[in-house]
Structures are given as C-alpha cells and as structure tokens.
Coordinates of C-alpha atoms in Angstrom, one line a residue:
X5 CA -33.2 -2.3 -6.5
X6 CA -30.2 0.0 -6.1
X7 CA -27.7 -0.2 -3.4
X8 CA -28.2 2.2 -0.5
X9 CA -26.1 5.4 -0.7
X10 CA -22.7 5.5 1.0
X11 CA -22.5 6.3 4.7
X12 CA -26.2 6.5 5.2
X13 CA -26.7 6.4 9.0
X14 CA -22.9 6.4 9.5
X15 CA -21.6 9.9 9.4
X16 CA -18.0 8.8 9.8
X17 CA -18.2 5.7 7.7
X18 CA -17.4 7.3 4.3
X19 CA -13.9 7.5 2.8
X20 CA -14.2 11.3 2.8
X21 CA -14.9 11.4 6.6
X22 CA -12.1 8.9 7.4
X23 CA -9.6 10.6 5.2
X24 CA -10.5 14.1 6.6
X25 CA -10.4 12.9 10.2
X26 CA -7.1 11.1 9.6
X27 CA -5.5 14.1 7.9
X28 CA -6.8 16.4 10.7
X29 CA -5.5 14.1 13.4
X30 CA -2.0 13.9 11.8
X31 CA -1.8 17.7 11.3
X32 CA -2.9 18.2 14.9
X33 CA -0.3 15.9 16.3
X34 CA 2.4 17.5 14.1
X35 CA 1.2 21.1 15.1
X36 CA 1.0 20.3 18.7
X37 CA 4.6 18.8 18.6
X38 CA 5.9 21.7 16.7
X39 CA 4.1 24.2 18.9
X40 CA 5.7 22.6 22.0
X41 CA 9.1 22.7 20.4
X42 CA 8.7 26.4 19.4
X43 CA 7.6 27.4 23.0
X44 CA 10.5 25.4 24.5
X45 CA 13.0 27.0 22.1
X46 CA 11.5 30.4 22.7
X47 CA 11.6 29.9 26.5
X48 CA 15.2 28.8 26.4
X49 CA 16.3 31.6 24.0
X50 CA 14.7 34.3 26.1
X51 CA 16.1 32.8 29.3
X52 CA 19.5 32.8 27.8
X53 CA 19.1 36.4 26.7
X54 CA 17.9 37.5 30.2
X55 CA 21.0 35.6 31.5
X56 CA 23.3 37.5 29.2
X57 CA 21.7 40.8 30.5
X58 CA 22.3 39.8 34.0
X59 CA 25.9 38.9 33.1
X60 CA 26.5 42.3 31.6
X61 CA 24.9 44.1 34.7
X62 CA 27.0 42.1 37.1
X63 CA 30.1 42.8 35.2
X64 CA 29.3 46.7 35.1
X65 CA 28.9 46.6 39.0
X66 CA 32.1 44.4 39.3
X67 CA 34.1 46.8 37.2
X68 CA 33.0 49.6 39.4
X69 CA 34.1 47.7 42.5
X70 CA 37.4 46.6 41.1
X71 CA 38.3 50.2 40.2
X72 CA 38.1 51.7 43.6
X73 CA 39.3 51.2 47.1
X74 CA 36.0 51.6 49.1
X75 CA 35.7 52.6 52.6
X76 CA 36.1 49.7 55.0
X77 CA 32.6 50.3 56.4
X78 CA 30.3 50.6 53.4
X79 CA 29.7 50.1 49.6
X80 CA 26.9 52.6 49.7
X81 CA 28.7 54.7 47.2
X82 CA 28.3 52.1 44.3
X83 CA 26.3 53.2 41.4
X84 CA 23.7 50.4 41.2
X85 CA 21.1 50.1 38.3
X86 CA 17.4 50.5 38.6
X87 CA 16.3 47.6 40.9
X88 CA 13.1 47.0 38.9
X89 CA 15.0 46.1 35.8
X90 CA 18.2 44.7 37.3
X91 CA 18.1 43.9 41.1
X92 CA 21.6 43.8 42.5
X93 CA 23.1 42.5 45.7
X94 CA 26.7 42.8 46.7
X95 CA 27.6 40.2 49.5
X96 CA 30.7 39.0 51.2
X97 CA 32.0 35.5 50.4
X98 CA 30.3 34.2 53.6
X99 CA 27.0 35.6 52.4
X100 CA 26.6 38.9 54.4
X101 CA 24.9 41.6 52.5
X102 CA 26.9 44.7 51.8
X103 CA 24.6 46.7 49.5
X104 CA 21.4 46.1 47.6
X105 CA 19.4 48.0 44.9
X106 CA 17.2 50.8 45.9
X107 CA 13.5 49.9 46.5
X108 CA 14.3 46.2 46.7
X109 CA 11.9 44.7 49.2
X110 CA 12.3 41.0 48.8
X111 CA 14.5 38.6 46.7
X112 CA 14.9 34.9 46.2
X113 CA 17.2 32.9 44.0
X114 CA 20.5 34.3 44.9
X115 CA 21.0 32.5 48.2
X116 CA 21.0 35.8 50.1
X117 CA 17.5 36.9 51.1
X118 CA 18.6 40.2 53.0
X119 CA 17.8 43.4 51.2
X120 CA 19.2 45.9 53.7
X121 CA 22.8 46.1 54.8
X122 CA 23.5 46.5 58.5
X123 CA 26.0 48.9 60.0
X124 CA 28.4 46.1 61.1
X125 CA 28.5 44.3 57.7
X126 CA 31.8 45.9 56.6
X127 CA 34.1 43.8 54.4
X128 CA 37.5 42.8 55.6
X129 CA 40.5 41.6 53.7
X130 CA 41.3 37.9 53.3
X131 CA 42.9 36.4 56.5
X132 CA 42.0 39.3 58.8
X133 CA 40.2 38.1 62.0
X134 CA 36.7 39.1 62.6
X135 CA 36.1 42.1 64.8
X136 CA 34.4 41.2 68.1
X137 CA 31.9 43.9 67.7
X138 CA 32.0 44.2 63.8
X139 CA 31.3 41.9 61.0
X140 CA 30.9 38.8 63.0
X141 CA 28.6 40.4 65.7
X142 CA 25.2 39.4 66.6
X143 CA 23.6 42.3 64.9
X144 CA 25.0 41.3 61.5
X145 CA 23.8 37.7 62.0
X146 CA 20.4 38.9 62.8
X147 CA 20.2 41.4 60.0
X148 CA 21.5 39.5 57.1
X149 CA 23.0 36.1 57.6
X150 CA 20.4 34.3 59.8
X151 CA 18.4 33.2 56.7
X152 CA 21.4 33.0 54.4
X153 CA 23.4 30.5 56.3
X154 CA 20.9 27.8 55.7
X155 CA 20.2 28.9 52.1
X156 CA 23.7 29.2 50.7
X157 CA 25.4 26.5 52.8
X158 CA 28.3 28.7 54.0
X159 CA 27.2 28.4 57.7
X160 CA 29.0 31.7 58.5
X161 CA 32.6 30.3 58.0
X162 CA 35.3 32.8 57.2
X163 CA 35.7 33.0 53.4
X164 CA 39.3 34.2 53.9
X165 CA 40.2 30.9 55.3
X166 CA 38.8 28.8 52.5
X167 CA 38.6 30.7 49.3
X168 CA 41.9 32.5 48.8
X169 CA 43.2 30.1 46.2
X170 CA 40.2 30.8 43.9
X171 CA 39.7 34.5 44.6
X172 CA 40.6 36.9 41.8
X173 CA 43.6 39.1 42.1
X174 CA 43.3 42.6 43.5
X175 CA 41.4 44.7 41.1
X176 CA 40.4 41.8 39.0
X177 CA 37.1 40.1 38.1
X178 CA 36.6 36.4 38.4
X179 CA 34.5 34.0 36.4
X180 CA 30.8 33.6 36.7
X181 CA 30.2 31.0 39.4
X182 CA 26.4 30.6 39.2
X183 CA 23.2 31.2 37.2
X184 CA 19.7 30.7 38.5
X185 CA 16.2 32.0 38.4
X186 CA 14.2 33.6 41.2
X187 CA 11.9 36.5 42.0
X188 CA 12.2 39.9 43.4
X189 CA 9.8 42.5 44.9
X190 CA 10.6 46.1 43.9
X191 CA 8.5 48.9 45.2
X192 CA 5.5 46.5 45.8
X193 CA 5.7 44.8 42.4
X194 CA 7.0 41.1 42.3
X195 CA 8.5 39.6 39.1
X196 CA 10.6 36.8 37.9
X197 CA 14.3 37.3 37.2
X198 CA 17.4 35.5 35.9
X199 CA 20.3 35.9 38.3
X200 CA 24.0 35.5 38.0
X201 CA 26.8 35.6 40.5
X202 CA 30.3 37.1 39.8
X203 CA 33.2 37.4 42.3
X204 CA 35.4 40.5 42.2
X205 CA 38.3 41.8 44.3
X206 CA 38.4 45.5 45.1
X207 CA 41.5 47.6 45.4
X208 CA 42.0 46.8 49.0
X209 CA 42.1 43.1 48.5
X210 CA 38.6 42.4 49.6
X211 CA 36.7 39.8 47.5
X212 CA 32.9 40.2 47.3
X213 CA 30.3 38.6 45.1
X214 CA 28.0 40.6 42.8
X215 CA 24.5 39.1 42.3
X216 CA 22.7 40.7 39.5
X217 CA 19.4 39.9 37.9
X218 CA 17.6 40.6 34.6
X219 CA 13.7 40.6 34.3
X220 CA 12.1 37.6 32.7
X221 CA 8.9 39.5 32.0
X222 CA 9.7 39.6 28.2
X223 CA 10.1 35.8 28.2
X224 CA 6.9 35.3 30.0
X225 CA 5.0 37.8 27.7
X226 CA 6.5 36.2 24.5
X227 CA 5.8 32.7 25.5
X228 CA 2.4 33.5 26.7
X229 CA 1.5 35.3 23.6
X230 CA 2.8 32.6 21.4
X231 CA 0.9 30.0 23.5
X232 CA -2.4 32.0 23.2
X233 CA -1.9 32.4 19.5
X234 CA -1.3 28.7 19.0
X235 CA -4.3 27.8 21.1
X236 CA -6.5 30.2 19.1
X237 CA -4.9 29.4 15.7
X238 CA -4.6 25.6 16.1
X239 CA -8.4 24.8 16.0
X240 CA -8.9 27.3 13.1
X241 CA -6.0 25.7 11.1
X242 CA -7.4 22.2 11.9
X243 CA -10.8 23.2 10.7
X244 CA -9.2 24.5 7.4
X245 CA -7.3 21.3 7.0
X246 CA -10.2 19.1 7.6
X247 CA -12.5 21.2 5.3
X248 CA -9.9 21.3 2.4
X249 CA -9.3 17.5 2.8
X250 CA -13.0 16.9 2.8
X251 CA -13.5 19.0 -0.4
X252 CA -10.5 17.6 -2.2
X253 CA -11.4 14.0 -1.3
X254 CA -15.1 14.6 -2.4
X255 CA -13.9 16.0 -5.7
X256 CA -11.5 13.1 -6.2
X257 CA -14.1 10.4 -5.3
X258 CA -16.9 11.9 -7.3
X259 CA -16.2 9.7 -10.3
X260 CA -16.2 6.8 -8.0
X261 CA -19.7 7.6 -6.8
X262 CA -20.7 7.9 -10.5
X263 CA -19.3 4.4 -11.1
X264 CA -21.1 3.0 -8.1
X265 CA -24.4 4.5 -9.2
X266 CA -24.0 3.1 -12.8
X267 CA -23.0 -0.3 -11.3
X268 CA -26.1 -0.3 -9.2
X269 CA -28.2 0.7 -12.2
X270 CA -26.7 -2.2 -14.2
X271 CA -27.3 -4.7 -11.4
X272 CA -31.0 -3.5 -11.2
X273 CA -31.6 -3.5 -15.0
X274 CA -29.5 -6.6 -15.8
X275 CA -28.3 -4.7 -18.9
X276 CA -24.7 -5.7 -19.4
X277 CA -24.4 -3.5 -22.4
X278 CA -24.2 -0.4 -20.3
X279 CA -20.8 1.0 -19.2
X280 CA -19.7 3.1 -16.4
X281 CA -18.4 6.8 -17.1
X282 CA -14.6 7.0 -17.6
X283 CA -13.0 10.2 -16.2
X284 CA -10.8 12.2 -18.6
X285 CA -8.0 12.2 -16.0
X286 CA -5.3 9.6 -16.2
X287 CA -5.4 8.6 -12.6
X288 CA -6.3 5.5 -10.4
X289 CA -10.0 6.3 -10.7
X290 CA -9.8 6.4 -14.4
X291 CA -8.0 3.1 -14.5
X292 CA -10.6 1.7 -12.2
X293 CA -13.4 2.8 -14.6
X294 CA -11.5 1.3 -17.6
X295 CA -11.0 -2.0 -15.8
X296 CA -14.7 -2.0 -14.7
X297 CA -15.7 -1.5 -18.3
X298 CA -13.4 -4.2 -19.5
X299 CA -14.9 -6.5 -16.8
X300 CA -18.4 -5.7 -17.9
X301 CA -17.5 -6.3 -21.5
X302 CA -16.0 -9.7 -20.6
X303 CA -19.1 -10.5 -18.4
X304 CA -21.4 -9.5 -21.3
X305 CA -19.5 -11.6 -23.8
X306 CA -19.5 -14.6 -21.3
X307 CA -23.2 -14.2 -20.8
X308 CA -23.9 -13.9 -24.5
X309 CA -21.8 -17.0 -25.1
X310 CA -23.5 -18.9 -22.4
X311 CA -26.9 -18.0 -23.9
X312 CA -25.8 -19.0 -27.4
X313 CA -24.4 -22.2 -25.9
X314 CA -27.7 -23.0 -24.2
X315 CA -29.7 -22.1 -27.4
X316 CA -27.3 -24.1 -29.7
X317 CA -27.2 -27.0 -27.3
X318 CA -31.0 -27.1 -27.2
X319 CA -31.1 -26.9 -30.9
X320 CA -28.6 -29.7 -31.4
X321 CA -30.3 -31.9 -28.8
X322 CA -33.8 -31.4 -30.2
X323 CA -33.1 -32.9 -33.7
X324 CA -31.8 -36.4 -32.5
X325 CA -34.4 -36.4 -29.7
X326 CA -37.1 -35.7 -32.2
X327 CA -35.8 -38.2 -34.7
X328 CA -35.5 -40.8 -32.0
X329 CA -39.0 -40.2 -30.7
X330 CA -40.4 -40.4 -34.3
X331 CA -38.8 -43.7 -34.8
X332 CA -40.0 -45.2 -31.5
X333 CA -43.5 -43.9 -32.2
X334 CA -43.4 -45.6 -35.6
X335 CA -42.0 -48.7 -34.1
X336 CA -44.8 -48.7 -31.6
X337 CA -47.5 -48.4 -34.2
X338 CA -45.9 -50.5 -36.8
X339 CA -43.1 -52.8 -35.2
X340 CA -42.1 -54.1 -38.6
X341 CA -41.1 -50.6 -39.6
X342 CA -38.9 -49.8 -36.6
X343 CA -35.5 -48.6 -37.7
X344 CA -33.3 -50.1 -34.9
X345 CA -29.9 -49.1 -36.5
X346 CA -31.2 -45.5 -36.9
X347 CA -32.4 -45.4 -33.3
X348 CA -29.1 -46.7 -32.1
X349 CA -27.2 -44.1 -34.2
X350 CA -29.3 -41.2 -32.8
X351 CA -28.8 -42.5 -29.3
X352 CA -25.0 -42.7 -29.8
X353 CA -25.1 -39.1 -31.2
X354 CA -27.0 -38.0 -28.2
X355 CA -24.4 -39.7 -25.9
X356 CA -21.5 -38.1 -27.7
X357 CA -23.2 -34.6 -27.6
X358 CA -23.9 -35.0 -23.9
X359 CA -20.3 -36.0 -23.3
X360 CA -19.1 -33.0 -25.3
X361 CA -21.4 -30.5 -23.4
X362 CA -20.3 -32.1 -20.1
X363 CA -16.6 -31.7 -21.0
X364 CA -17.1 -28.0 -22.1
X365 CA -18.9 -27.3 -18.8
X366 CA -16.0 -28.7 -16.8
X367 CA -13.5 -26.7 -18.9
X368 CA -15.6 -23.5 -18.4
X369 CA -15.7 -24.2 -14.7
X370 CA -11.8 -24.0 -14.7
X371 CA -11.0 -27.7 -14.1
X372 CA -7.2 -28.1 -14.1
X373 CA -5.9 -31.1 -16.1
X374 CA -3.9 -33.8 -14.5
X375 CA -0.1 -33.8 -14.6
X376 CA 0.5 -37.3 -15.8
X377 CA 3.7 -37.8 -17.9
X378 CA 2.8 -39.5 -21.2
X379 CA 4.4 -40.1 -24.6
X380 CA 2.4 -38.3 -27.1
X381 CA 3.7 -40.4 -30.0
X382 CA 2.6 -43.6 -28.3
X383 CA -0.8 -42.0 -27.5
X384 CA -1.3 -41.0 -31.1
X385 CA -0.4 -44.6 -32.3
X386 CA -2.8 -46.0 -29.8
X387 CA -5.7 -43.8 -31.0
X388 CA -5.0 -44.4 -34.7
X389 CA -4.9 -48.2 -34.1
X390 CA -8.4 -48.1 -32.6
X391 CA -9.9 -46.3 -35.5
X392 CA -10.8 -49.4 -37.6
X393 CA -13.8 -47.9 -39.2
X394 CA -12.2 -44.8 -40.8
X395 CA -13.1 -44.0 -44.4
X396 CA -9.4 -42.9 -45.1
X397 CA -6.4 -44.7 -43.7
X398 CA -4.3 -42.5 -41.3
X399 CA -0.5 -42.5 -41.7
X400 CA 1.6 -41.7 -38.7
X401 CA 5.1 -40.1 -38.8
X402 CA 7.1 -39.8 -35.6
X403 CA 10.3 -37.8 -35.6
X404 CA 12.5 -37.2 -32.6
X405 CA 13.4 -33.6 -33.5
X406 CA 15.5 -31.6 -35.9
X407 CA 18.5 -29.4 -35.2
X408 CA 18.7 -28.4 -31.6
X409 CA 15.7 -30.6 -30.8
X410 CA 17.2 -33.7 -32.3
X411 CA 17.2 -36.7 -29.9
X412 CA 14.9 -34.9 -27.4
X413 CA 11.9 -36.8 -26.0
X414 CA 8.3 -36.2 -27.0
X415 CA 6.7 -36.6 -23.6
X416 CA 4.2 -34.1 -22.4
X417 CA 2.3 -33.7 -18.9
X418 CA -1.4 -33.5 -18.7
X419 CA -4.7 -35.4 -18.8
X420 CA -4.4 -38.6 -20.9
X421 CA -8.2 -38.6 -21.5
X422 CA -8.4 -35.0 -22.6
X423 CA -5.4 -35.2 -24.9
X424 CA -6.8 -38.4 -26.4
X425 CA -10.1 -36.5 -27.0
X426 CA -8.1 -33.8 -28.9
X427 CA -6.4 -36.3 -31.1
X428 CA -9.6 -38.0 -31.8
X429 CA -11.5 -34.8 -32.7
X430 CA -8.7 -33.6 -35.0
X431 CA -8.6 -37.0 -36.8
X432 CA -12.5 -37.0 -37.0
X433 CA -12.4 -33.6 -38.6
X434 CA -9.8 -34.7 -41.1
X435 CA -11.8 -37.8 -42.0
X436 CA -14.9 -35.7 -42.8
X437 CA -13.0 -33.4 -45.3
X438 CA -10.3 -35.6 -46.7
X439 CA -10.5 -36.9 -50.3
X440 CA -8.0 -39.8 -49.9
X441 CA -5.2 -38.9 -47.6
X442 CA -4.9 -38.2 -43.8
X443 CA -1.4 -37.7 -42.3
X444 CA -0.6 -37.4 -38.7
X445 CA 2.9 -36.5 -37.4
X446 CA 4.5 -36.0 -34.0
X447 CA 7.9 -34.2 -33.5
X448 CA 9.9 -31.7 -31.6
X449 CA 10.2 -28.2 -32.9
X450 CA 11.3 -25.0 -31.2
X451 CA 11.5 -26.6 -27.9
X452 CA 7.8 -27.8 -28.0
X453 CA 6.1 -31.1 -28.8
X454 CA 4.1 -30.8 -32.0
X455 CA 1.2 -33.0 -33.2
X456 CA -0.1 -32.2 -36.7
X457 CA -3.0 -33.6 -38.7
X458 CA -3.2 -32.8 -42.5
X459 CA -5.7 -33.8 -45.1
X460 CA -6.1 -33.3 -48.8
X461 CA -9.6 -31.8 -48.7
X462 CA -10.7 -28.3 -49.6
X463 CA -9.0 -26.6 -46.7
X464 CA -10.2 -23.8 -44.5
X465 CA -10.5 -20.3 -45.9
X466 CA -8.1 -17.9 -44.2
X467 CA -10.9 -15.6 -43.1
X468 CA -12.6 -18.5 -41.3
X469 CA -9.6 -20.0 -39.6
X470 CA -10.4 -18.6 -36.1
X471 CA -14.2 -18.9 -36.4
X472 CA -14.0 -22.7 -36.8
X473 CA -12.9 -22.9 -33.2
X474 CA -16.1 -21.3 -32.0
X475 CA -18.7 -23.6 -30.5
X476 CA -21.5 -25.0 -32.8
X477 CA -19.9 -23.5 -35.9
X478 CA -20.0 -25.5 -39.1
X479 CA -18.7 -23.9 -42.3
X480 CA -20.5 -26.1 -44.7
X481 CA -24.2 -25.3 -44.1
X482 CA -25.3 -27.6 -46.8
X483 CA -23.6 -30.6 -45.2
X484 CA -26.0 -32.8 -43.2
X485 CA -26.0 -32.7 -39.5
X486 CA -25.3 -36.4 -39.2
X487 CA -22.2 -36.1 -41.3
X488 CA -20.9 -32.8 -40.0
X489 CA -21.3 -33.2 -36.3
X490 CA -22.5 -30.7 -33.8
X491 CA -19.6 -28.3 -34.3
X492 CA -18.1 -28.8 -30.9
X493 CA -15.0 -30.9 -31.7
X494 CA -12.5 -28.1 -32.6
X495 CA -13.8 -25.9 -29.8
X496 CA -13.1 -28.7 -27.3
X497 CA -9.8 -29.3 -28.8
X498 CA -8.6 -25.6 -28.5
X499 CA -9.9 -25.3 -24.9
X500 CA -8.1 -28.5 -23.9
X501 CA -4.9 -27.3 -25.6
X502 CA -5.1 -23.9 -23.7
X503 CA -5.6 -25.7 -20.4
X504 CA -2.4 -27.7 -21.0
X505 CA -0.5 -24.5 -21.8
X506 CA -0.4 -25.1 -25.4
X507 CA -2.0 -23.8 -28.7
X508 CA -4.0 -25.2 -31.5
X509 CA -3.9 -23.5 -34.9
X510 CA -5.0 -24.4 -38.5
X511 CA -3.1 -23.6 -41.7
X512 CA -2.7 -24.9 -45.3
X513 CA -1.4 -28.4 -45.8
X514 CA 1.0 -29.1 -48.7
X515 CA -1.7 -31.1 -50.4
X516 CA -4.0 -28.2 -50.4
X517 CA -6.2 -29.2 -47.5
X518 CA -6.2 -28.2 -43.9
X519 CA -3.4 -28.7 -41.5
X520 CA -4.1 -28.5 -37.8
X521 CA -1.1 -28.2 -35.4
X522 CA -1.2 -28.8 -31.7
X523 CA 1.8 -27.4 -29.7
X524 CA 2.3 -28.5 -26.2
X525 CA 5.2 -27.8 -23.7
X526 CA 7.4 -30.8 -23.0
X527 CA 7.5 -32.6 -19.7
X528 CA 10.6 -32.1 -17.6
X529 CA 12.0 -34.7 -15.4
X530 CA 12.1 -32.6 -12.3
X531 CA 9.1 -30.4 -12.9
X532 CA 6.5 -33.0 -14.0
X533 CA 6.3 -35.9 -11.6
X534 CA 3.7 -38.6 -12.3
X535 CA 0.3 -37.9 -10.7
X536 CA -3.1 -39.4 -10.7
X537 CA -5.0 -38.5 -13.8
X538 CA -8.4 -37.8 -12.6
X539 CA -9.7 -37.2 -16.2
X540 CA -8.1 -40.3 -17.7
X541 CA -11.1 -42.6 -16.9
X542 CA -13.7 -40.4 -18.5
X543 CA -14.7 -37.2 -20.1

C-alpha cells in the first residue's frame, strides 16, 4: 500500500506552499518598507523644493522692498506674484499686515491671519513712537492684529524697542527666520503651501517681514500617485513572486516526488533490487537520490546476507541434529549399538555452532566491546597453554617491538572473551591446515599490537583471501564437515577485530602456508581506564 500523496487535505502543508508563502511574505515586508521609505523621501524632497520656491519668492519681494523708499502710508505699489501660486504677506515686526497678494481670502501657517491691510497700518521707523490715531489705533487692532497677537506671540509690543539689534541694515535683506506649512484660500480655492519668513529693511529704515508661500500641490499629487501605484502594483508583484516561487519550487522538487513514489512502490512490493531515479543535475536532490540508492543497495545486501545466514545456519544445524536423532533412535531400538561418544560430539558441535551464531547476532546488533586493559601476550600464552589436545604443538614468540616500537608494551583495550575467541579461532584454523608446524607471535609494529599465526599447510589462494572471511565459507569442499567446521570462525574473528578498531588479514607464511595477522591499537594509560568486561564471562 503506497503512502498518501503529499499535502492531501492540507493545502498549505507542502514544501511548495510553505516556500511560496514564505517568499511572498518576505518580499511583501521588503516592498512595504521600501515603499514607505520612497514615499517619505519623495515627500521630504518635494517639501524642500517647495520651500526653496518660497525662499526665492520671498527674496524677490524683499529685493523690491529694499530697493525703494515707500510711502509711509502704504506698500500697495509692490509687485506681488500671483497669489494662487505664491501667496505673499508683508507685515510689520509686531505682526500688522501691510499688504497681501491679490484674491487672497484666507491664510494660515504664517502667524498672521489678516489678508487685507487697513488704512492705519502704515510702517514706522524703528524707535518712532506710535501715532495716537495711526498704526497703534483701535482700527488697526481690529483689522489685522486681533487674531495675530495670540498667534505669533508678539502681543502688540513695539518691534522697534526689541528687535533693532537683529534687524538688517537699511536696504539690506536678513536671513530666513522661519519655515512652515499651512493653507491658503485664493479666489475660493483652498490649497496647502510651504511658507517662509524673511526680514528686510527698506530705504527709509523700516524693517518688515515678508511671508511667501509655494504650493504643495505637486507634492501631494506625486506622493498620491506613487502611493496609488504602489497599492495597485504591490498585490500584482506579490502574485508574480508567489507564482514564480511556486513554479520554481515545483520544478526543483519534482525529482523528490519521483523518489518518494519509487520508495513507496519499493515498500509496497518489498523488492529491494529496485532503485530510485537519479536526476542528471549535480545538486542536493541528485545527491539525495544517490545516497538513497546506496542505502537501498546496503539494505538489499544486508537482507540477502541475513537470508543466506538463516539458510546456512539451518543447513548447518540440520546435519548434527539429524545425526544426533539417528543415534538416539538407534540407541532406543538397540541400546547395545548406541554411539555415546558420537552423540556427545554432535552435541558439542551443536553447542559451539549455537554459541557462534549467538555471537554473530550480538555483533550484528552493534554490541560494543568492553574497554578492559589486557596484555595480549599473556592472553595468547594462556590460550595456548589450555590447548592440550592440539594435533600440532604451537610455538609462541613474544617481542617487545623493533625500532621506534622497541620497549613498548603490548597491552590492548577490549573484551577479553571476544579477543580470546579470535585467538582460539585462528589457532583452530591453523591446526586444521598445518602439516607439522604452527607458530604464534605477538609484537609491536608501526605503532600497533600485532598477533600473527602461521602454519606450513597449503596456504590460501590469493583470489580467495577475502572470501574466506565470509560466513559459512569453506574452501575445501571435499573436506568433511566434522573436520572443517561450520565456516564461521574466521568471519567471527574479523568482525571482532573490526569492533576493536583493528584489522584481520591473511597472507603467505615463510613456510608456504597461511599467515593470519591481527592488528589492534595499543591501550593508552590515559585513554583506556580499566572497565567491567561484560563479554568476558561468556560469548
């Protein structure tokens, strides 16, 4: 039964959907932030541009004022610009309106709300007292300064008494003293403006302030148009980003879906010989496919090895069991014919085979050996001393190292029981093939502890030197099963050697036979503390 398709019932559960949503969200945040920054920058730039236009207008009016000596009663002769584009007010330092642009109906943002000059609002030179019926009269206050006193903070004080030190010289223009935004109504149309204030002293020594404005309609239009364009374009752009991300991700993950379908088919069919398709591209998906195929190959090999192991084990167990059963049945029918020694030998063989199979199962399960420090030379002597029934005597040679390894110890760290099993298996193998000599040696070489067993038998053909370490392999098919064993001894020896970080190889001995060499890393005083050997008591 194949696995259900991806994201079935979960529209946003697939990698494509998550990637598309994530990319769209990131782009949306970036675009919104960039759009806000653009609008703010555009707003500031256009505001500054309007401010510069207002400065230029104020300077033009101030130049006109500075170049003439006006009548003491009016500035009506000034050539003011169009109020719709550039509304202008000329006021005294105490905020009384002298003249304003034509058609100006209402204004805010300059501090002077009056748009019509009164008859008594004539300027006076600095220090000149106010006329009882002139500039300081009630008519002036009612016409222009009633709203301005509260707005600009002057309160009607005489500018000539407080501002002479900062006033520009006669016929000169001062520095810009204020910038601000406000609104103005011209000929019934109201708009936003950027205002500036510029002091100037005319030819008669009178200092006035010119308020000039520049329209902000261009700013509002540009910012509004840009905002609308962003609001319209942002969803479209996000749809494009999401769609492209979806398509690209779908194309990139298409091989993954092929791998998933093939894996589902392999699981359903239990056919480990099948392989997933490998893309031609050299990317992560291709590496995933190759790794998956390597895993399938290793799994297939492991399953095949397990099947062969079970079949071979069954075959090996069947013979002694059948022989033992036959002997028992004969003994039951004819007690005088019971072969007790043969039955005991078959039982011992069954026990050894069961022990070998159990050890292989534990090694295949990944059991880690103990870390007990032990002297390999002493262990070899102990094992040899217990072999009193060997056909060929075993000679033991122990050397403490040559060259750089001279004088070094030959201690190793590991499972005493498993290493003893390796030594015994190698000696058993040598006993089966030796003609009259078996030599065992222990020494240090190339920084490792080496245990070697050599015999004077027929040796191992070079083409078979790896195959003999496979399970249930016996090279001499004519040899009886009782003499040749089950073919597990060398396989167990190599597996134990690998579990201890070592190697087990076979070569040609000087006498012409086989020479098996076990190499193990030496134990270090600081890295290999004594530990409980869980495998020392049994196999």
